[in-house]
Amino acid sequence: MPRDASELVHRLARDAEAVCRHYLSNGRRQGSYWLVGDIRNTPGRSMFVRLRESPKRPAGKWTDAATGEHGDLLDIIRESCGLLDFRDVADEARRFLSLPRSESDYRPHLSTVPTSSPESARRLFAMSNPITGTVVQTYLRQRGITDLHGIDSLRFHPRCYYRPETDATTEMRPAMIAAVTDLTGHITGAHRTWLDPSGCDKAPVDTPRRAMGHLLGHAVRFGPASDVMAAGEGIETMLSLRCVMPRMAMVAALSAAHLAAILFPATLRRLYIVRDDDRAGDGAVAGLFDRAQSAGIEAMVLSPQYGDFNEDLRNFDINALRAALQIQLAPEDVVRFLNTSVWTGTGDKAATPL
């Protein structure tokens, strides 16, 4: 059984073409090389993997001509699978080679970081893809969220690792990946929502939502900071409001505790606190309300009719949600932010004054 990374690399190199066919399936063989777009299995020809060994050029080594990056077959497994620590990479390599898992401590040949660190979150987000045409888009539309324009803070990972418990077998599931950023836009964390492959709902697991990195004070952001902002707990909640107020800056803090602790942009003068109808939500609203007023920021509360605004969006039509929000906004913000288009019933929108 391989005892270290170098031996795993050597064994993988014996079957370099099989490794490429499995993990870089969007590529193709050309002579002694496997050609593909990049290490994350994007179609193209920029990256080439050597399939045959020569005296000075071992099999399995790869180079990306577009970026200058290079590495070995363990790097390919890590990046194409979206793995974040060496133990998972080694386990996946053993699985491919049909070797038993090792409980030994390995000395990684590559730089690793703790799986809960901001750097791990940044890597995960960078490995993910735009949501257009993916199960993330299907999932959000199933939740009634149809306006997905400009949502750069959300991405899709087709094979995000999910481990039910510390010692349980790791699974690969599609996931919605959300970037958690500070006030300067720097990624400090990431939030994962594992999804059913059909996109009809979240994955049927005990904890389909998990966060990583540094979250306190930070949030998932939709739109640039401005003088007016809405802040709430859930991603779907804030995206539901964004369907009728697409020009208002919005943030999702991901939990009641983190909502109470969000940091305020220097430009902020009015904050809409988006309430979830439960005890934790009420406590977060009260705490954030007091903090905003102490900072000289006008605070106003937006309350749903059901448990949260995504439930409202799914239980009422979009015009009913718009009408419910109209009476809760400051008059100048109704004119400035509320999307006054109405549905014609044919799938088209027609602009109509409120």
GROMACS .gro file of N, CA and C in nm, residues 16-159:
model
  432
   16ALA      N    1  -0.170   0.682  -1.653
   16ALA     CA    2  -0.196   0.825  -1.672
   16ALA      C    3  -0.314   0.850  -1.767
   17GLU      N    4  -0.323   0.772  -1.874
   17GLU     CA    5  -0.433   0.794  -1.967
   17GLU      C    6  -0.567   0.761  -1.902
   18ALA      N    7  -0.574   0.656  -1.821
   18ALA     CA    8  -0.698   0.621  -1.752
   18ALA      C    9  -0.736   0.731  -1.653
   19VAL      N   10  -0.637   0.786  -1.584
   19VAL     CA   11  -0.664   0.898  -1.493
   19VAL      C   12  -0.724   1.015  -1.569
   20CYS      N   13  -0.664   1.048  -1.683
   20CYS     CA   14  -0.714   1.161  -1.762
   20CYS      C   15  -0.854   1.135  -1.817
   21ARG      N   16  -0.878   1.014  -1.863
   21ARG     CA   17  -1.011   0.984  -1.916
   21ARG      C   18  -1.118   0.995  -1.808
   22HIS      N   19  -1.081   0.964  -1.684
   22HIS     CA   20  -1.178   0.968  -1.575
   22HIS      C   21  -1.198   1.110  -1.521
   23TYR      N   22  -1.088   1.181  -1.493
   23TYR     CA   23  -1.098   1.311  -1.425
   23TYR      C   24  -1.096   1.430  -1.521
   24LEU      N   25  -1.048   1.409  -1.642
   24LEU     CA   26  -1.045   1.515  -1.744
   24LEU      C   27  -1.122   1.467  -1.866
   25SER      N   28  -1.245   1.429  -1.845
   25SER     CA   29  -1.326   1.362  -1.947
   25SER      C   30  -1.361   1.452  -2.064
   26ASN      N   31  -1.346   1.585  -2.048
   26ASN     CA   32  -1.376   1.677  -2.159
   26ASN      C   33  -1.258   1.694  -2.254
   27GLY      N   34  -1.147   1.624  -2.226
   27GLY     CA   35  -1.029   1.632  -2.312
   27GLY      C   36  -1.022   1.514  -2.408
   28ARG      N   37  -0.908   1.504  -2.478
   28ARG     CA   38  -0.888   1.393  -2.571
   28ARG      C   39  -0.739   1.368  -2.587
   29ARG      N   40  -0.707   1.248  -2.629
   29ARG     CA   41  -0.567   1.213  -2.650
   29ARG      C   42  -0.520   1.263  -2.786
   30GLN      N   43  -0.396   1.313  -2.788
   30GLN     CA   44  -0.330   1.350  -2.912
   30GLN      C   45  -0.183   1.310  -2.900
   31GLY      N   46  -0.146   1.203  -2.966
   31GLY     CA   47  -0.010   1.153  -2.958
   31GLY      C   48   0.022   1.106  -2.817
   32SER      N   49   0.126   1.160  -2.759
   32SER     CA   50   0.169   1.122  -2.624
   32SER      C   51   0.110   1.211  -2.516
   33TYR      N   52   0.010   1.292  -2.551
   33TYR     CA   53  -0.044   1.387  -2.454
   33TYR      C   54  -0.197   1.377  -2.447
   34TRP      N   55  -0.250   1.420  -2.333
   34TRP     CA   56  -0.394   1.440  -2.316
   34TRP      C   57  -0.417   1.590  -2.315
   35LEU      N   58  -0.504   1.640  -2.401
   35LEU     CA   59  -0.529   1.783  -2.413
   35LEU      C   60  -0.667   1.816  -2.356
   36VAL      N   61  -0.673   1.924  -2.278
   36VAL     CA   62  -0.798   1.969  -2.218
   36VAL      C   63  -0.784   2.119  -2.190
   37GLY      N   64  -0.893   2.185  -2.155
   37GLY     CA   65  -0.890   2.329  -2.136
   37GLY      C   66  -0.811   2.373  -2.015
   38ASP      N   67  -0.837   2.308  -1.901
   38ASP     CA   68  -0.764   2.342  -1.779
   38ASP      C   69  -0.778   2.228  -1.679
   39ILE      N   70  -0.721   2.245  -1.562
   39ILE     CA   71  -0.717   2.138  -1.462
   39ILE      C   72  -0.854   2.108  -1.404
   40ARG      N   73  -0.951   2.199  -1.423
   40ARG     CA   74  -1.088   2.175  -1.374
   40ARG      C   75  -1.178   2.112  -1.479
   41ASN      N   76  -1.117   2.055  -1.584
   41ASN     CA   77  -1.188   1.977  -1.685
   41ASN      C   78  -1.272   2.062  -1.779
   42THR      N   79  -1.230   2.185  -1.802
   42THR     CA   80  -1.298   2.270  -1.899
   42THR      C   81  -1.260   2.226  -2.040
   43PRO      N   82  -1.355   2.218  -2.133
   43PRO     CA   83  -1.318   2.181  -2.271
   43PRO      C   84  -1.218   2.280  -2.329
   44GLY      N   85  -1.125   2.231  -2.407
   44GLY     CA   86  -1.025   2.316  -2.469
   44GLY      C   87  -0.895   2.242  -2.493
   45ARG      N   88  -0.787   2.318  -2.521
   45ARG     CA   89  -0.660   2.256  -2.556
   45ARG      C   90  -0.541   2.324  -2.488
   46SER      N   91  -0.565   2.407  -2.387
   46SER     CA   92  -0.456   2.483  -2.326
   46SER      C   93  -0.367   2.397  -2.237
   47MET      N   94  -0.424   2.296  -2.174
   47MET     CA   95  -0.347   2.215  -2.080
   47MET      C   96  -0.314   2.080  -2.144
   48PHE      N   97  -0.190   2.033  -2.123
   48PHE     CA   98  -0.151   1.904  -2.177
   48PHE      C   99  -0.085   1.820  -2.069
   49VAL      N  100  -0.121   1.691  -2.066
   49VAL     CA  101  -0.071   1.595  -1.969
   49VAL      C  102   0.011   1.491  -2.044
   50ARG      N  103   0.135   1.467  -1.998
   50ARG     CA  104   0.220   1.366  -2.063
   50ARG      C  105   0.171   1.226  -2.024
   51LEU      N  106   0.147   1.141  -2.123
   51LEU     CA  107   0.094   1.007  -2.099
   51LEU      C  108   0.201   0.899  -2.100
   52ARG      N  109   0.315   0.926  -2.162
   52ARG     CA  110   0.422   0.826  -2.172
   52ARG      C  111   0.548   0.879  -2.105
   53GLU      N  112   0.618   0.791  -2.040
   53GLU     CA  113   0.740   0.829  -1.970
   53GLU      C  114   0.859   0.827  -2.066
   54SER      N  115   0.947   0.926  -2.050
   54SER     CA  116   1.074   0.930  -2.121
   54SER      C  117   1.184   0.953  -2.018
   55PRO      N  118   1.310   0.940  -2.055
   55PRO     CA  119   1.418   0.952  -1.956
   55PRO      C  120   1.413   1.081  -1.874
   56LYS      N  121   1.376   1.192  -1.936
   56LYS     CA  122   1.377   1.320  -1.865
   56LYS      C  123   1.237   1.374  -1.838
   57ARG      N  124   1.135   1.304  -1.886
   57ARG     CA  125   0.998   1.357  -1.876
   57ARG      C  126   0.906   1.247  -1.824
   58PRO      N  127   0.875   1.246  -1.694
   58PRO     CA  128   0.790   1.141  -1.640
   58PRO      C  129   0.645   1.154  -1.685
   59ALA      N  130   0.577   1.042  -1.692
   59ALA     CA  131   0.435   1.043  -1.726
   59ALA      C  132   0.357   1.108  -1.612
   60GLY      N  133   0.245   1.168  -1.649
   60GLY     CA  134   0.157   1.227  -1.548
   60GLY      C  135   0.182   1.373  -1.521
   61LYS      N  136   0.293   1.428  -1.567
   61LYS     CA  137   0.318   1.570  -1.546
   61LYS      C  138   0.235   1.652  -1.644
   62TRP      N  139   0.183   1.764  -1.598
   62TRP     CA  140   0.098   1.847  -1.683
   62TRP      C  141   0.143   1.993  -1.677
   63THR      N  142   0.108   2.065  -1.783
   63THR     CA  143   0.137   2.208  -1.791
   63THR      C  144   0.018   2.277  -1.856
   64ASP      N  145  -0.022   2.390  -1.800
   64ASP     CA  146  -0.127   2.473  -1.860
   64ASP      C  147  -0.057   2.587  -1.935
   65ALA      N  148  -0.058   2.583  -2.066
   65ALA     CA  149   0.013   2.683  -2.146
   65ALA      C  150  -0.045   2.822  -2.129
   66ALA      N  151  -0.173   2.831  -2.093
   66ALA     CA  152  -0.236   2.962  -2.079
   66ALA      C  153  -0.196   3.033  -1.950
   67THR      N  154  -0.173   2.956  -1.844
   67THR     CA  155  -0.145   3.017  -1.714
   67THR      C  156  -0.003   2.992  -1.664
   68GLY      N  157   0.065   2.893  -1.724
   68GLY     CA  158   0.197   2.857  -1.676
   68GLY      C  159   0.196   2.762  -1.558
   69GLU      N  160   0.078   2.724  -1.510
   69GLU     CA  161   0.068   2.631  -1.399
   69GLU      C  162   0.114   2.492  -1.443
   70HIS      N  163   0.164   2.414  -1.348
   70HIS     CA  164   0.205   2.278  -1.379
   70HIS      C  165   0.194   2.195  -1.251
   71GLY      N  166   0.196   2.063  -1.268
   71GLY     CA  167   0.184   1.976  -1.152
   71GLY      C  168   0.180   1.831  -1.192
   72ASP      N  169   0.118   1.748  -1.104
   72ASP     CA  170   0.111   1.604  -1.129
   72ASP      C  171  -0.032   1.557  -1.122
   73LEU      N  172  -0.050   1.424  -1.125
   73LEU     CA  173  -0.185   1.369  -1.132
   73LEU      C  174  -0.263   1.387  -1.002
   74LEU      N  175  -0.197   1.398  -0.887
   74LEU     CA  176  -0.269   1.427  -0.764
   74LEU      C  177  -0.331   1.566  -0.769
   75ASP      N  178  -0.261   1.661  -0.831
   75ASP     CA  179  -0.320   1.795  -0.848
   75ASP      C  180  -0.446   1.788  -0.933
   76ILE      N  181  -0.442   1.705  -1.037
   76ILE     CA  182  -0.559   1.690  -1.124
   76ILE      C  183  -0.678   1.635  -1.045
   77ILE      N  184  -0.653   1.534  -0.964
   77ILE     CA  185  -0.761   1.477  -0.882
   77ILE      C  186  -0.815   1.583  -0.785
   78ARG      N  187  -0.725   1.656  -0.723
   78ARG     CA  188  -0.767   1.758  -0.626
   78ARG      C  189  -0.856   1.864  -0.690
   79GLU      N  190  -0.810   1.920  -0.802
   79GLU     CA  191  -0.882   2.032  -0.862
   79GLU      C  192  -1.009   1.988  -0.933
   80SER      N  193  -1.004   1.877  -1.006
   80SER     CA  194  -1.123   1.834  -1.081
   80SER      C  195  -1.235   1.789  -0.989
   81CYS      N  196  -1.199   1.739  -0.869
   81CYS     CA  197  -1.300   1.694  -0.772
   81CYS      C  198  -1.337   1.803  -0.673
   82GLY      N  199  -1.263   1.913  -0.672
   82GLY     CA  200  -1.293   2.020  -0.578
   82GLY      C  201  -1.258   1.985  -0.435
   83LEU      N  202  -1.147   1.915  -0.415
   83LEU     CA  203  -1.106   1.874  -0.281
   83LEU      C  204  -1.021   1.983  -0.217
   84LEU      N  205  -1.022   1.986  -0.082
   84LEU     CA  206  -0.958   2.095  -0.012
   84LEU      C  207  -0.844   2.052   0.079
   85ASP      N  208  -0.830   1.924   0.110
   85ASP     CA  209  -0.717   1.883   0.192
   85ASP      C  210  -0.658   1.752   0.139
   86PHE      N  211  -0.534   1.727   0.174
   86PHE     CA  212  -0.460   1.617   0.113
   86PHE      C  213  -0.520   1.481   0.145
   87ARG      N  214  -0.574   1.465   0.265
   87ARG     CA  215  -0.629   1.333   0.301
   87ARG      C  216  -0.741   1.293   0.204
   88ASP      N  217  -0.828   1.389   0.169
   88ASP     CA  218  -0.935   1.358   0.075
   88ASP      C  219  -0.878   1.326  -0.064
   89VAL      N  220  -0.773   1.399  -0.103
   89VAL     CA  221  -0.709   1.372  -0.233
   89VAL      C  222  -0.652   1.230  -0.234
   90ALA      N  223  -0.580   1.194  -0.126
   90ALA     CA  224  -0.521   1.061  -0.119
   90ALA      C  225  -0.627   0.951  -0.119
   91ASP      N  226  -0.737   0.974  -0.046
   91ASP     CA  227  -0.844   0.875  -0.042
   91ASP      C  228  -0.906   0.856  -0.180
   92GLU      N  229  -0.926   0.969  -0.253
   92GLU     CA  230  -0.983   0.959  -0.387
   92GLU      C  231  -0.887   0.886  -0.482
   93ALA      N  232  -0.756   0.913  -0.469
   93ALA     CA  233  -0.658   0.843  -0.553
   93ALA      C  234  -0.659   0.694  -0.523
   94ARG      N  235  -0.668   0.657  -0.396
   94ARG     CA  236  -0.675   0.515  -0.359
   94ARG      C  237  -0.802   0.450  -0.414
   95ARG      N  238  -0.911   0.524  -0.406
   95ARG     CA  239  -1.035   0.470  -0.460
   95ARG      C  240  -1.019   0.441  -0.609
   96PHE      N  241  -0.960   0.534  -0.683
   96PHE     CA  242  -0.940   0.514  -0.826
   96PHE      C  243  -0.847   0.395  -0.852
   97LEU      N  244  -0.744   0.380  -0.770
   97LEU     CA  245  -0.649   0.271  -0.787
   97LEU      C  246  -0.695   0.141  -0.722
   98SER      N  247  -0.814   0.145  -0.659
   98SER     CA  248  -0.871   0.029  -0.589
   98SER      C  249  -0.780  -0.019  -0.476
   99LEU      N  250  -0.723   0.075  -0.405
   99LEU     CA  251  -0.639   0.045  -0.290
   99LEU      C  252  -0.717   0.074  -0.162
  100PRO      N  253  -0.688   0.004  -0.052
  100PRO     CA  254  -0.755   0.035   0.075
  100PRO      C  255  -0.715   0.171   0.126
  101ARG      N  256  -0.804   0.232   0.205
  101ARG     CA  257  -0.773   0.359   0.269
  101ARG      C  258  -0.667   0.338   0.376
  102SER      N  259  -0.582   0.438   0.394
  102SER     CA  260  -0.478   0.430   0.495
  102SER      C  261  -0.512   0.522   0.611
  103GLU      N  262  -0.483   0.477   0.730
  103GLU     CA  263  -0.503   0.561   0.847
  103GLU      C  264  -0.372   0.630   0.888
  104SER      N  265  -0.266   0.611   0.808
  104SER     CA  266  -0.138   0.672   0.840
  104SER      C  267  -0.144   0.823   0.819
  105ASP      N  268  -0.052   0.892   0.877
  105ASP     CA  269  -0.038   1.035   0.852
  105ASP      C  270   0.050   1.053   0.730
  106TYR      N  271   0.000   1.128   0.632
  106TYR     CA  272   0.074   1.151   0.510
  106TYR      C  273   0.141   1.288   0.514
  107ARG      N  274   0.258   1.295   0.452
  107ARG     CA  275   0.328   1.420   0.438
  107ARG      C  276   0.296   1.474   0.299
  108PRO      N  277   0.208   1.570   0.290
  108PRO     CA  278   0.162   1.615   0.158
  108PRO      C  279   0.273   1.678   0.076
  109HIS      N  280   0.268   1.649  -0.057
  109HIS     CA  281   0.364   1.709  -0.148
  109HIS      C  282   0.317   1.844  -0.196
  110LEU      N  283   0.192   1.880  -0.162
  110LEU     CA  284   0.137   2.007  -0.205
  110LEU      C  285   0.097   2.089  -0.084
  111SER      N  286   0.084   2.218  -0.104
  111SER     CA  287   0.049   2.308   0.005
  111SER      C  288  -0.095   2.286   0.046
  112THR      N  289  -0.121   2.264   0.174
  112THR     CA  290  -0.257   2.244   0.222
  112THR      C  291  -0.291   2.351   0.324
  113VAL      N  292  -0.420   2.376   0.340
  113VAL     CA  293  -0.468   2.472   0.438
  113VAL      C  294  -0.583   2.407   0.512
  114PRO      N  295  -0.615   2.451   0.634
  114PRO     CA  296  -0.729   2.394   0.706
  114PRO      C  297  -0.856   2.407   0.625
  115THR      N  298  -0.940   2.303   0.631
  115THR     CA  299  -1.060   2.302   0.548
  115THR      C  300  -1.161   2.408   0.587
  116SER      N  301  -1.149   2.467   0.706
  116SER     CA  302  -1.243   2.570   0.748
  116SER      C  303  -1.188   2.711   0.730
  117SER      N  304  -1.075   2.726   0.664
  117SER     CA  305  -1.008   2.856   0.655
  117SER      C  306  -1.064   2.940   0.541
  118PRO      N  307  -1.043   3.072   0.546
  118PRO     CA  308  -1.083   3.156   0.433
  118PRO      C  309  -1.015   3.115   0.303
  119GLU      N  310  -0.891   3.068   0.310
  119GLU     CA  311  -0.822   3.026   0.189
  119GLU      C  312  -0.892   2.906   0.126
  120SER      N  313  -0.938   2.812   0.208
  120SER     CA  314  -1.014   2.699   0.154
  120SER      C  315  -1.143   2.746   0.089
  121ALA      N  316  -1.208   2.844   0.150
  121ALA     CA  317  -1.331   2.899   0.093
  121ALA      C  318  -1.303   2.965  -0.042
  122ARG      N  319  -1.194   3.039  -0.051
  122ARG     CA  320  -1.159   3.103  -0.177
  122ARG      C  321  -1.128   3.000  -0.286
  123ARG      N  322  -1.060   2.892  -0.248
  123ARG     CA  323  -1.031   2.787  -0.345
  123ARG      C  324  -1.160   2.723  -0.395
  124LEU      N  325  -1.250   2.693  -0.302
  124LEU     CA  326  -1.375   2.628  -0.342
  124LEU      C  327  -1.454   2.716  -0.438
  125PHE      N  328  -1.462   2.845  -0.408
  125PHE     CA  329  -1.537   2.936  -0.495
  125PHE      C  330  -1.470   2.946  -0.632
  126ALA      N  331  -1.337   2.950  -0.633
  126ALA     CA  332  -1.265   2.958  -0.760
  126ALA      C  333  -1.284   2.833  -0.845
  127MET      N  334  -1.302   2.718  -0.780
  127MET     CA  335  -1.321   2.591  -0.852
  127MET      C  336  -1.461   2.579  -0.911
  128SER      N  337  -1.553   2.662  -0.868
  128SER     CA  338  -1.693   2.649  -0.907
  128SER      C  339  -1.723   2.726  -1.035
  129ASN      N  340  -1.841   2.702  -1.090
  129ASN     CA  341  -1.878   2.754  -1.222
  129ASN      C  342  -1.998   2.848  -1.212
  130PRO      N  343  -2.021   2.932  -1.314
  130PRO     CA  344  -2.142   3.014  -1.317
  130PRO      C  345  -2.268   2.928  -1.309
  131ILE      N  346  -2.376   2.985  -1.257
  131ILE     CA  347  -2.496   2.905  -1.230
  131ILE      C  348  -2.586   2.887  -1.351
  132THR      N  349  -2.566   2.964  -1.457
  132THR     CA  350  -2.655   2.957  -1.573
  132THR      C  351  -2.658   2.817  -1.632
  133GLY      N  352  -2.777   2.762  -1.649
  133GLY     CA  353  -2.794   2.631  -1.709
  133GLY      C  354  -2.762   2.515  -1.617
  134THR      N  355  -2.747   2.540  -1.487
  134THR     CA  356  -2.712   2.434  -1.392
  134THR      C  357  -2.830   2.404  -1.300
  135VAL      N  358  -2.811   2.303  -1.213
  135VAL     CA  359  -2.917   2.269  -1.118
  135VAL      C  360  -2.937   2.379  -1.014
  136VAL      N  361  -2.839   2.468  -0.996
  136VAL     CA  362  -2.860   2.583  -0.907
  136VAL      C  363  -2.969   2.672  -0.965
  137GLN      N  364  -2.962   2.700  -1.093
  137GLN     CA  365  -3.065   2.780  -1.157
  137GLN      C  366  -3.202   2.711  -1.146
  138THR      N  367  -3.204   2.580  -1.169
  138THR     CA  368  -3.329   2.505  -1.157
  138THR      C  369  -3.383   2.513  -1.015
  139TYR      N  370  -3.297   2.494  -0.917
  139TYR     CA  371  -3.337   2.498  -0.776
  139TYR      C  372  -3.396   2.634  -0.740
  140LEU      N  373  -3.329   2.742  -0.779
  140LEU     CA  374  -3.379   2.875  -0.744
  140LEU      C  375  -3.513   2.902  -0.812
  141ARG      N  376  -3.528   2.859  -0.935
  141ARG     CA  377  -3.656   2.879  -1.003
  141ARG      C  378  -3.766   2.797  -0.939
  142GLN      N  379  -3.732   2.679  -0.887
  142GLN     CA  380  -3.830   2.601  -0.812
  142GLN      C  381  -3.876   2.676  -0.688
  143ARG      N  382  -3.790   2.762  -0.634
  143ARG     CA  383  -3.824   2.844  -0.517
  143ARG      C  384  -3.892   2.974  -0.556
  144GLY      N  385  -3.924   2.990  -0.684
  144GLY     CA  386  -3.993   3.110  -0.730
  144GLY      C  387  -3.901   3.225  -0.765
  145ILE      N  388  -3.770   3.203  -0.761
  145ILE     CA  389  -3.672   3.310  -0.784
  145ILE      C  390  -3.632   3.305  -0.931
  146THR      N  391  -3.681   3.397  -1.009
  146THR     CA  392  -3.659   3.394  -1.154
  146THR      C  393  -3.563   3.502  -1.201
  147ASP      N  394  -3.545   3.609  -1.123
  147ASP     CA  395  -3.452   3.715  -1.162
  147ASP      C  396  -3.314   3.680  -1.109
  148LEU      N  397  -3.231   3.623  -1.197
  148LEU     CA  398  -3.097   3.579  -1.157
  148LEU      C  399  -2.989   3.662  -1.223
  149HIS      N  400  -3.024   3.778  -1.274
  149HIS     CA  401  -2.927   3.863  -1.342
  149HIS      C  402  -2.827   3.922  -1.244
  150GLY      N  403  -2.699   3.910  -1.276
  150GLY     CA  404  -2.596   3.976  -1.198
  150GLY      C  405  -2.568   3.915  -1.062
  151ILE      N  406  -2.601   3.787  -1.041
  151ILE     CA  407  -2.576   3.724  -0.911
  151ILE      C  408  -2.437   3.658  -0.916
  152ASP      N  409  -2.334   3.740  -0.908
  152ASP     CA  410  -2.198   3.688  -0.920
  152ASP      C  411  -2.148   3.620  -0.793
  153SER      N  412  -2.218   3.641  -0.682
  153SER     CA  413  -2.173   3.581  -0.556
  153SER      C  414  -2.216   3.436  -0.542
  154LEU      N  415  -2.293   3.384  -0.637
  154LEU     CA  416  -2.336   3.244  -0.635
  154LEU      C  417  -2.272   3.168  -0.750
  155ARG      N  418  -2.228   3.046  -0.722
  155ARG     CA  419  -2.172   2.959  -0.824
  155ARG      C  420  -2.220   2.815  -0.803
  156PHE      N  421  -2.183   2.731  -0.898
  156PHE     CA  422  -2.225   2.591  -0.897
  156PHE      C  423  -2.102   2.501  -0.896
  157HIS      N  424  -2.104   2.402  -0.806
  157HIS     CA  425  -2.000   2.299  -0.806
  157HIS      C  426  -2.068   2.165  -0.830
  158PRO      N  427  -2.032   2.095  -0.938
  158PRO     CA  428  -2.103   1.971  -0.972
  158PRO      C  429  -2.072   1.855  -0.879
  159ARG      N  430  -1.954   1.857  -0.812
  159ARG     CA  431  -1.913   1.742  -0.728
  159ARG      C  432  -1.850   1.794  -0.599
   0.00000   0.00000   0.00000
